[in-house]
mmCIF file of C-alpha atoms in Angstrom:
data_model
loop_
_atom_site.group_PDB
_atom_site.id
_atom_site.type_symbol
_atom_site.label_atom_id
_atom_site.label_comp_id
_atom_site.label_asym_id
_atom_site.label_seq_id
_atom_site.Cartn_x
_atom_site.Cartn_y
_atom_site.Cartn_z
ATOM 1 C CA MET A 1181 0.413 8.386 -27.079
ATOM 2 C CA ILE A 1182 -1.969 7.454 -24.233
ATOM 3 C CA GLN A 1183 0.633 8.080 -21.578
ATOM 4 C CA ASP A 1184 1.497 11.636 -23.021
ATOM 5 C CA ILE A 1185 -0.471 13.591 -20.501
ATOM 6 C CA ALA A 1186 1.518 16.769 -19.941
ATOM 7 C CA PRO A 1187 0.921 19.105 -18.243
ATOM 8 C CA HIS A 1188 -0.750 16.592 -15.991
ATOM 9 C CA ARG A 1189 1.385 14.519 -13.699
ATOM 10 C CA PHE A 1190 0.785 10.815 -12.898
ATOM 11 C CA ASP A 1191 2.220 9.596 -9.552
ATOM 12 C CA ASN A 1192 1.991 5.916 -9.149
ATOM 13 C CA GLN A 1193 3.921 5.622 -6.106
ATOM 14 C CA TYR A 1194 2.154 3.766 -3.230
ATOM 15 C CA HIS A 1195 1.519 6.333 -0.547
ATOM 16 C CA PRO A 1196 -2.112 5.795 0.495
ATOM 17 C CA ARG A 1197 -4.124 8.341 2.413
ATOM 18 C CA MET A 1198 -7.690 8.661 3.639
ATOM 19 C CA PRO A 1199 -10.095 9.314 0.708
ATOM 20 C CA ARG A 1200 -11.465 12.971 0.340
ATOM 21 C CA LEU A 1201 -14.925 13.542 -0.936
ATOM 22 C CA ASP A 1202 -13.760 14.950 -4.266
ATOM 23 C CA ASP A 1203 -11.261 12.112 -4.978
ATOM 24 C CA MET A 1204 -12.049 9.868 -7.851
ATOM 25 C CA VAL A 1205 -13.318 6.239 -7.706
ATOM 26 C CA LEU A 1206 -12.741 3.803 -10.573
ATOM 27 C CA LEU A 1207 -15.168 0.926 -10.447
ATOM 28 C CA TYR A 1208 -14.605 -2.101 -12.667
ATOM 29 C CA ARG A 1209 -15.902 -5.263 -13.841
ATOM 30 C CA LYS A 1210 -14.291 -7.723 -16.252
ATOM 31 C CA ASN A 1211 -13.158 -5.658 -19.299
ATOM 32 C CA ARG A 1212 -15.687 -2.801 -18.206
ATOM 33 C CA ILE A 1213 -15.253 0.565 -16.416
ATOM 34 C CA TYR A 1214 -18.034 2.519 -14.620
ATOM 35 C CA MET A 1215 -18.139 6.021 -16.231
ATOM 36 C CA GLN A 1216 -19.808 8.567 -18.329
ATOM 37 C CA GLU A 1217 -19.213 8.466 -22.140
ATOM 38 C CA ASP A 1218 -17.333 11.794 -21.934
ATOM 39 C CA GLY A 1219 -14.847 10.453 -19.442
ATOM 40 C CA LYS A 1220 -16.399 11.518 -16.045
ATOM 41 C CA TYR A 1221 -15.739 9.170 -13.075
ATOM 42 C CA PRO A 1222 -17.752 8.966 -9.885
ATOM 43 C CA THR A 1223 -16.344 10.784 -6.728
ATOM 44 C CA VAL A 1224 -16.036 9.389 -3.279
ATOM 45 C CA LYS A 1225 -18.946 11.460 -2.004
ATOM 46 C CA GLU A 1226 -21.147 9.589 -4.530
ATOM 47 C CA LEU A 1227 -20.607 6.249 -2.758
ATOM 48 C CA ALA A 1228 -22.464 4.692 0.070
ATOM 49 C CA GLU A 1229 -20.754 5.423 3.490
ATOM 50 C CA GLU A 1230 -19.914 1.763 3.982
ATOM 51 C CA ASP A 1231 -18.171 1.532 0.597
ATOM 52 C CA ARG A 1232 -16.013 4.557 1.362
ATOM 53 C CA MET A 1233 -14.504 2.617 4.293
ATOM 54 C CA GLN A 1234 -13.418 -0.239 1.769
ATOM 55 C CA LEU A 1235 -11.705 1.932 -0.906
ATOM 56 C CA GLN A 1236 -8.262 0.750 -2.109
ATOM 57 C CA TYR A 1237 -5.777 3.449 -3.004
ATOM 58 C CA LEU A 1238 -4.454 3.288 -6.594
ATOM 59 C CA PHE A 1239 -2.549 6.511 -7.530
ATOM 60 C CA GLN A 1240 -2.574 10.217 -7.752
ATOM 61 C CA MET A 1241 -3.158 12.362 -10.916
ATOM 62 C CA ASP A 1242 -2.068 15.975 -10.254
ATOM 63 C CA HIS A 1243 -3.464 16.497 -6.660
ATOM 64 C CA VAL A 1244 -6.390 14.117 -6.936
ATOM 65 C CA ALA A 1245 -6.221 10.594 -5.627
ATOM 66 C CA TYR A 1246 -7.802 7.652 -7.321
ATOM 67 C CA PHE A 1247 -9.371 4.609 -5.520
ATOM 68 C CA THR A 1248 -11.090 1.519 -6.417
ATOM 69 C CA LEU A 1249 -13.324 -1.068 -4.795
ATOM 70 C CA LEU A 1250 -12.229 -4.798 -4.814
ATOM 71 C CA LYS A 1251 -15.905 -5.868 -4.383
ATOM 72 C CA GLU A 1252 -19.288 -4.836 -5.812
ATOM 73 C CA PRO A 1253 -20.386 -1.597 -4.283
ATOM 74 C CA ARG A 1254 -23.500 -1.541 -2.117
ATOM 75 C CA TYR A 1255 -25.022 1.169 -4.395
ATOM 76 C CA LEU A 1256 -23.810 2.212 -7.753
ATOM 77 C CA PRO A 1257 -23.733 6.010 -8.176
ATOM 78 C CA ALA A 1258 -26.382 7.190 -10.557
ATOM 79 C CA GLY A 1259 -25.653 8.715 -13.967
ATOM 80 C CA TYR A 1260 -22.868 6.305 -15.005
ATOM 81 C CA ALA A 1261 -22.705 3.104 -16.971
ATOM 82 C CA PHE A 1262 -20.333 0.101 -17.297
ATOM 83 C CA LEU A 1263 -18.636 0.774 -20.528
ATOM 84 C CA VAL A 1264 -16.064 -1.534 -22.120
ATOM 85 C CA THR A 1265 -12.495 -0.581 -21.334
ATOM 86 C CA ARG A 1266 -11.780 -0.093 -25.127
ATOM 87 C CA HIS A 1267 -14.042 3.041 -24.935
ATOM 88 C CA LEU A 1268 -11.067 4.717 -23.148
ATOM 89 C CA ARG A 1269 -9.041 4.638 -26.372
ATOM 90 C CA GLY A 1270 -11.511 7.101 -28.023
ATOM 91 C CA LEU A 1271 -11.402 9.732 -25.312
ATOM 92 C CA HIS A 1272 -9.939 13.104 -26.173
ATOM 93 C CA ASN A 1273 -8.429 13.618 -22.826
ATOM 94 C CA ASN A 1274 -5.309 11.284 -22.504
ATOM 95 C CA HIS A 1275 -4.885 11.889 -18.696
ATOM 96 C CA ILE A 1276 -8.572 10.622 -18.031
ATOM 97 C CA ALA A 1277 -8.008 7.652 -20.397
ATOM 98 C CA PHE A 1278 -4.624 6.893 -18.872
ATOM 99 C CA ALA A 1279 -6.068 7.009 -15.364
ATOM 100 C CA GLY A 1280 -8.936 4.713 -16.271
ATOM 101 C CA ILE A 1281 -6.813 2.026 -17.820
ATOM 102 C CA SER A 1282 -3.989 2.221 -15.477
ATOM 103 C CA GLY A 1283 -6.520 1.661 -12.587
ATOM 104 C CA TYR A 1284 -7.916 -1.287 -14.439
ATOM 105 C CA GLN A 1285 -4.494 -2.916 -14.565
ATOM 106 C CA LEU A 1286 -4.096 -2.560 -10.862
ATOM 107 C CA TRP A 1287 -7.714 -3.629 -10.141
ATOM 108 C CA SER A 1288 -7.185 -6.784 -12.050
ATOM 109 C CA TRP A 1289 -3.921 -7.524 -10.341
ATOM 110 C CA TYR A 1290 -5.607 -7.155 -6.970
ATOM 111 C CA GLN A 1291 -8.513 -9.370 -7.996
ATOM 112 C CA SER A 1292 -6.111 -12.197 -9.111
ATOM 113 C CA ARG A 1293 -3.941 -11.845 -5.908
ATOM 114 C CA MET A 1294 -6.642 -12.266 -3.130
ATOM 115 C CA PHE A 1295 -5.489 -15.804 -2.397
ATOM 116 C CA CYS A 1296 -1.864 -17.107 -2.273
ATOM 117 C CA GLY A 1297 -0.653 -19.027 -5.265
ATOM 118 C CA SER A 1298 1.478 -21.256 -3.033
ATOM 119 C CA CYS A 1299 -0.769 -22.279 -0.168
ATOM 120 C CA GLY A 1300 -4.244 -20.931 -1.006
ATOM 121 C CA ARG A 1301 -4.585 -18.765 2.070
ATOM 122 C CA SER A 1302 -5.892 -15.136 1.945
ATOM 123 C CA MET A 1303 -3.322 -12.497 1.055
ATOM 124 C CA GLN A 1304 -2.926 -9.324 2.938
ATOM 125 C CA HIS A 1305 -1.825 -5.919 1.537
ATOM 126 C CA ASP A 1306 1.475 -4.604 2.757
ATOM 127 C CA GLU A 1307 1.357 -1.335 4.778
ATOM 128 C CA LYS A 1308 4.328 0.418 3.138
ATOM 129 C CA GLU A 1309 4.374 -0.724 -0.553
ATOM 130 C CA ARG A 1310 2.191 -2.001 -3.305
ATOM 131 C CA MET A 1311 2.692 -5.691 -2.496
ATOM 132 C CA MET A 1312 0.439 -8.618 -1.299
ATOM 133 C CA ARG A 1313 1.837 -10.919 1.303
ATOM 134 C CA CYS A 1314 0.682 -14.319 2.531
ATOM 135 C CA THR A 1315 1.107 -14.281 6.396
ATOM 136 C CA HIS A 1316 0.910 -18.013 6.461
ATOM 137 C CA CYS A 1317 3.733 -19.094 4.159
ATOM 138 C CA GLY A 1318 5.373 -15.795 3.419
ATOM 139 C CA ASN A 1319 4.788 -15.696 -0.270
ATOM 140 C CA VAL A 1320 4.864 -12.084 -1.605
ATOM 141 C CA GLU A 1321 3.490 -10.831 -4.863
ATOM 142 C CA TYR A 1322 4.077 -7.541 -6.742
ATOM 143 C CA PRO A 1323 2.143 -6.121 -9.762
ATOM 144 C CA LYS A 1324 3.140 -7.839 -12.938
ATOM 145 C CA ILE A 1325 4.339 -6.183 -16.126
ATOM 146 C CA CYS A 1326 4.826 -8.255 -19.241
ATOM 147 C CA PRO A 1327 7.636 -7.033 -21.648
ATOM 148 C CA ALA A 1328 6.806 -7.151 -25.344
ATOM 149 C CA VAL A 1329 8.247 -5.810 -28.544
ATOM 150 C CA ILE A 1330 6.699 -3.828 -31.438
ATOM 151 C CA VAL A 1331 8.813 -4.265 -34.675
ATOM 152 C CA GLY A 1332 8.741 -2.059 -37.752
ATOM 153 C CA VAL A 1333 10.487 -4.216 -40.389
ATOM 154 C CA ILE A 1334 11.642 -1.934 -43.245
ATOM 155 C CA LYS A 1335 12.638 -2.788 -46.709
ATOM 156 C CA GLY A 1336 13.477 0.594 -48.571
ATOM 157 C CA ASP A 1337 10.393 2.706 -48.749
ATOM 158 C CA SER A 1338 8.118 -0.064 -47.488
ATOM 159 C CA ILE A 1339 7.253 -1.593 -44.066
ATOM 160 C CA ILE A 1340 5.474 -4.692 -43.072
ATOM 161 C CA LEU A 1341 1.909 -4.224 -41.858
ATOM 162 C CA THR A 1342 0.048 -7.123 -40.416
ATOM 163 C CA ARG A 1343 -3.463 -8.078 -39.247
ATOM 164 C CA TYR A 1344 -4.127 -10.370 -36.390
ATOM 165 C CA ALA A 1345 -5.969 -13.689 -36.838
ATOM 166 C CA GLY A 1346 -9.047 -14.463 -34.842
ATOM 167 C CA ARG A 1347 -9.234 -11.125 -32.956
ATOM 168 C CA SER A 1348 -11.785 -8.333 -32.729
ATOM 169 C CA TYR A 1349 -8.984 -5.769 -33.715
ATOM 170 C CA THR A 1350 -8.823 -5.835 -37.510
ATOM 171 C CA LYS A 1351 -6.760 -2.707 -38.352
ATOM 172 C CA ASP A 1352 -3.247 -2.775 -39.464
ATOM 173 C CA ALA A 1353 -0.542 -3.360 -36.929
ATOM 174 C CA LEU A 1354 3.179 -4.122 -36.708
ATOM 175 C CA ILE A 1355 4.816 -7.420 -35.818
ATOM 176 C CA ALA A 1356 4.620 -7.900 -32.056
ATOM 177 C CA GLY A 1357 5.213 -10.421 -29.359
ATOM 178 C CA PHE A 1358 6.013 -11.165 -25.759
ATOM 179 C CA CYS A 1359 9.608 -11.632 -24.515
ATOM 180 C CA GLU A 1360 10.420 -15.212 -23.290
ATOM 181 C CA ILE A 1361 12.481 -16.114 -20.372
ATOM 182 C CA GLY A 1362 16.153 -15.869 -21.086
ATOM 183 C CA GLU A 1363 15.824 -13.599 -24.067
ATOM 184 C CA THR A 1364 17.152 -10.229 -24.639
ATOM 185 C CA LEU A 1365 14.868 -7.638 -26.424
ATOM 186 C CA GLU A 1366 16.899 -7.894 -29.610
ATOM 187 C CA GLN A 1367 16.567 -11.688 -29.587
ATOM 188 C CA THR A 1368 12.797 -11.402 -29.204
ATOM 189 C CA VAL A 1369 12.755 -9.057 -32.186
ATOM 190 C CA ARG A 1370 14.479 -11.646 -34.282
ATOM 191 C CA ARG A 1371 12.416 -14.583 -33.126
ATOM 192 C CA GLU A 1372 9.065 -12.775 -33.477
ATOM 193 C CA VAL A 1373 9.859 -11.627 -37.005
ATOM 194 C CA MET A 1374 11.019 -15.101 -38.084
ATOM 195 C CA GLU A 1375 7.934 -16.804 -36.419
ATOM 196 C CA GLU A 1376 5.268 -14.468 -37.804
ATOM 197 C CA VAL A 1377 6.714 -13.733 -41.398
ATOM 198 C CA GLY A 1378 9.730 -15.924 -41.843
ATOM 199 C CA LEU A 1379 12.237 -13.171 -42.395
ATOM 200 C CA LYS A 1380 15.661 -12.458 -40.992
ATOM 201 C CA VAL A 1381 16.424 -8.983 -39.919
ATOM 202 C CA LYS A 1382 19.508 -6.647 -39.260
ATOM 203 C CA ASN A 1383 20.254 -3.083 -38.045
ATOM 204 C CA ILE A 1384 17.893 -3.554 -35.103
ATOM 205 C CA GLN A 1385 17.313 -0.005 -33.420
ATOM 206 C CA TYR A 1386 15.491 0.832 -30.318
ATOM 207 C CA TYR A 1387 12.725 3.543 -30.884
ATOM 208 C CA LYS A 1388 10.563 4.240 -27.775
ATOM 209 C CA SER A 1389 8.669 2.470 -24.980
ATOM 210 C CA GLN A 1390 5.066 2.554 -23.731
ATOM 211 C CA PRO A 1391 3.084 1.197 -20.796
ATOM 212 C CA TRP A 1392 0.022 -0.558 -22.335
ATOM 213 C CA SER A 1393 -2.272 -1.335 -19.474
ATOM 214 C CA PHE A 1394 -4.889 -2.850 -21.795
ATOM 215 C CA THR A 1395 -2.795 -5.967 -21.834
ATOM 216 C CA ASP A 1396 -0.593 -5.466 -18.674
ATOM 217 C CA THR A 1397 2.296 -4.804 -20.958
ATOM 218 C CA LEU A 1398 5.393 -2.715 -21.268
ATOM 219 C CA LEU A 1399 5.786 -2.299 -25.015
ATOM 220 C CA MET A 1400 9.331 -1.575 -26.544
ATOM 221 C CA GLY A 1401 9.355 -0.457 -30.115
ATOM 222 C CA PHE A 1402 12.205 -1.333 -32.534
ATOM 223 C CA PHE A 1403 12.818 -0.693 -36.221
ATOM 224 C CA CYS A 1404 14.940 -3.034 -38.312
ATOM 225 C CA GLU A 1405 15.856 -4.041 -41.861
ATOM 226 C CA VAL A 1406 15.141 -7.074 -43.856
ATOM 227 C CA ASP A 1407 18.375 -9.276 -44.143
ATOM 228 C CA GLY A 1408 18.440 -11.080 -47.385
ATOM 229 C CA ASP A 1409 15.334 -12.826 -48.814
ATOM 230 C CA ASP A 1410 12.128 -10.686 -48.495
ATOM 231 C CA LYS A 1411 9.613 -13.429 -49.233
ATOM 232 C CA ILE A 1412 7.078 -13.429 -46.459
ATOM 233 C CA VAL A 1413 6.067 -16.859 -44.989
ATOM 234 C CA LEU A 1414 2.883 -16.115 -42.924
ATOM 235 C CA ASP A 1415 2.147 -17.791 -39.543
ATOM 236 C CA GLU A 1416 -1.622 -18.213 -40.084
ATOM 237 C CA ASN A 1417 -2.195 -19.103 -36.318
ATOM 238 C CA GLU A 1418 -1.083 -15.567 -35.378
ATOM 239 C CA LEU A 1419 -1.899 -13.393 -38.412
ATOM 240 C CA SER A 1420 -4.458 -13.199 -41.180
ATOM 241 C CA SER A 1421 -2.256 -11.192 -43.417
ATOM 242 C CA ALA A 1422 1.211 -9.518 -43.638
ATOM 243 C CA ARG A 1423 2.503 -7.533 -46.562
ATOM 244 C CA PHE A 1424 5.001 -4.756 -47.485
ATOM 245 C CA VAL A 1425 3.214 -1.451 -47.633
ATOM 246 C CA ARG A 1426 4.746 1.743 -49.171
ATOM 247 C CA ARG A 1427 4.909 4.962 -46.922
ATOM 248 C CA GLU A 1428 2.367 6.824 -48.915
ATOM 249 C CA ASP A 1429 -0.248 3.932 -48.616
ATOM 250 C CA ILE A 1430 -0.243 3.860 -44.757
ATOM 251 C CA MET A 1431 -3.470 4.962 -43.263
ATOM 252 C CA GLU A 1432 -3.570 7.993 -40.978
ATOM 253 C CA ASP A 1433 -3.726 7.250 -37.225
ATOM 254 C CA GLU A 1434 -6.908 8.631 -35.892
ATOM 255 C CA GLU A 1435 -6.521 7.489 -32.428
ATOM 256 C CA GLN A 1436 -2.990 8.633 -31.762
ATOM 257 C CA ILE A 1437 -2.644 6.685 -28.510
ATOM 258 C CA SER A 1438 -0.410 3.614 -29.272
ATOM 259 C CA LEU A 1439 3.116 3.047 -29.855
ATOM 260 C CA THR A 1440 2.256 0.914 -33.007
ATOM 261 C CA GLY A 1441 0.311 3.772 -34.492
ATOM 262 C CA GLU A 1442 3.045 6.263 -33.829
ATOM 263 C CA MET A 1443 5.701 4.055 -35.320
ATOM 264 C CA MET A 1444 3.516 3.619 -38.378
ATOM 265 C CA GLN A 1445 3.154 7.343 -38.742
ATOM 266 C CA MET A 1446 6.791 8.173 -38.181
ATOM 267 C CA PHE A 1447 7.556 5.780 -41.220
ATOM 268 C CA LYS A 1448 4.716 7.224 -43.327
ATOM 269 C CA HIS A 1449 5.756 10.768 -43.050
ATOM 270 C CA GLY A 1450 9.392 9.990 -43.863
ATOM 271 C CA SER A 1451 10.838 10.558 -40.229
ATOM 272 C CA ILE A 1452 12.142 7.019 -40.000
ATOM 273 C CA SER A 1453 14.545 5.187 -42.181
ATOM 274 C CA ILE A 1454 17.379 2.692 -41.239
ATOM 275 C CA LYS A 1455 19.907 5.557 -41.881
ATOM 276 C CA ASN A 1456 18.349 8.056 -39.526
ATOM 277 C CA ILE A 1457 16.722 5.979 -36.833
ATOM 278 C CA GLU A 1458 19.395 6.568 -34.256
ATOM 279 C CA ASN A 1459 19.162 10.413 -34.581
ATOM 280 C CA VAL A 1460 15.374 10.193 -34.442
ATOM 281 C CA CYS A 1461 15.393 7.995 -31.253
ATOM 282 C CA TYR A 1462 17.863 10.372 -29.574
ATOM 283 C CA ASN A 1463 15.863 13.507 -30.396
ATOM 284 C CA GLU A 1464 12.553 11.856 -29.279
ATOM 285 C CA CYS A 1465 14.180 10.754 -25.927
ATOM 286 C CA ASN A 1466 15.459 14.253 -25.262
ATOM 287 C CA LYS A 1467 12.061 15.723 -26.122
ATOM 288 C CA LYS A 1468 10.353 13.473 -23.702
ATOM 289 C CA HIS A 1469 12.805 14.019 -20.911
ATOM 290 C CA GLU A 1470 12.356 17.825 -21.286
ATOM 291 C CA GLU A 1471 8.485 17.426 -21.138
ATOM 292 C CA GLU A 1472 8.722 15.348 -18.017
ATOM 293 C CA LYS A 1473 11.011 17.982 -16.263
ATOM 294 C CA GLU A 1474 8.506 20.658 -17.061
ATOM 295 C CA CYS A 1475 5.664 18.677 -15.413
ATOM 296 C CA VAL A 1476 7.520 18.263 -12.093
#
């Protein structure tokens, strides 16, 4: 998945420092990132001197710090172009793509928090943590993360694949939705499945999570089993289609960056069934833990 960047190490703690000339600069516009097609980003030394003084610290990847500008630069470095952020999904180097989209999530948050939502005054960045503060009314804002579920609904050797209604993304997906206030994740799974395809589910098992900065989301994957009647009742406002697909008929995942894609492939290749999901999840979590320890 896109966050699987070992042996590279992503450090998102807020410990800003003065930018060095070889540090990276992530420049954005709405849904666009300034870069070369192969994934190269501008460096601090390519910026105008006055722009260097306005850089906002984002995070560190390995020993390189990443910064952004919260305003248009005086001069755009030559040799780059504003590409749609979706271009990051096709990069071969996950650590480059992950840095680019994580930076976009933070840039978007900063852009939306320049003024206080309570009194309308200017917000100031805290000196010790990543937090915006209104010095007039005391309101504080932290980066937002929206929890959402991805659900693989299984019936024997088939799983429900869906396609969104009215979106540019037209490939197969799994049932998904955001958590509401007061819900547990398991309740969200049941509600979303019922709303989108009209089915009851049982044997809900957690699989894995993924930060998905394309939508400011923390995704949490679950597998479950149809409980009773398997007749799909489609929510046409959300989905253009939903149907049970056998393992062998699931397409291969070319991008290999999303939790949705991984879950579909795990089922396709027989790694997932309701009977073995707990063991698979346990082994996957241990594997991830060992990889993270090796990167420290």
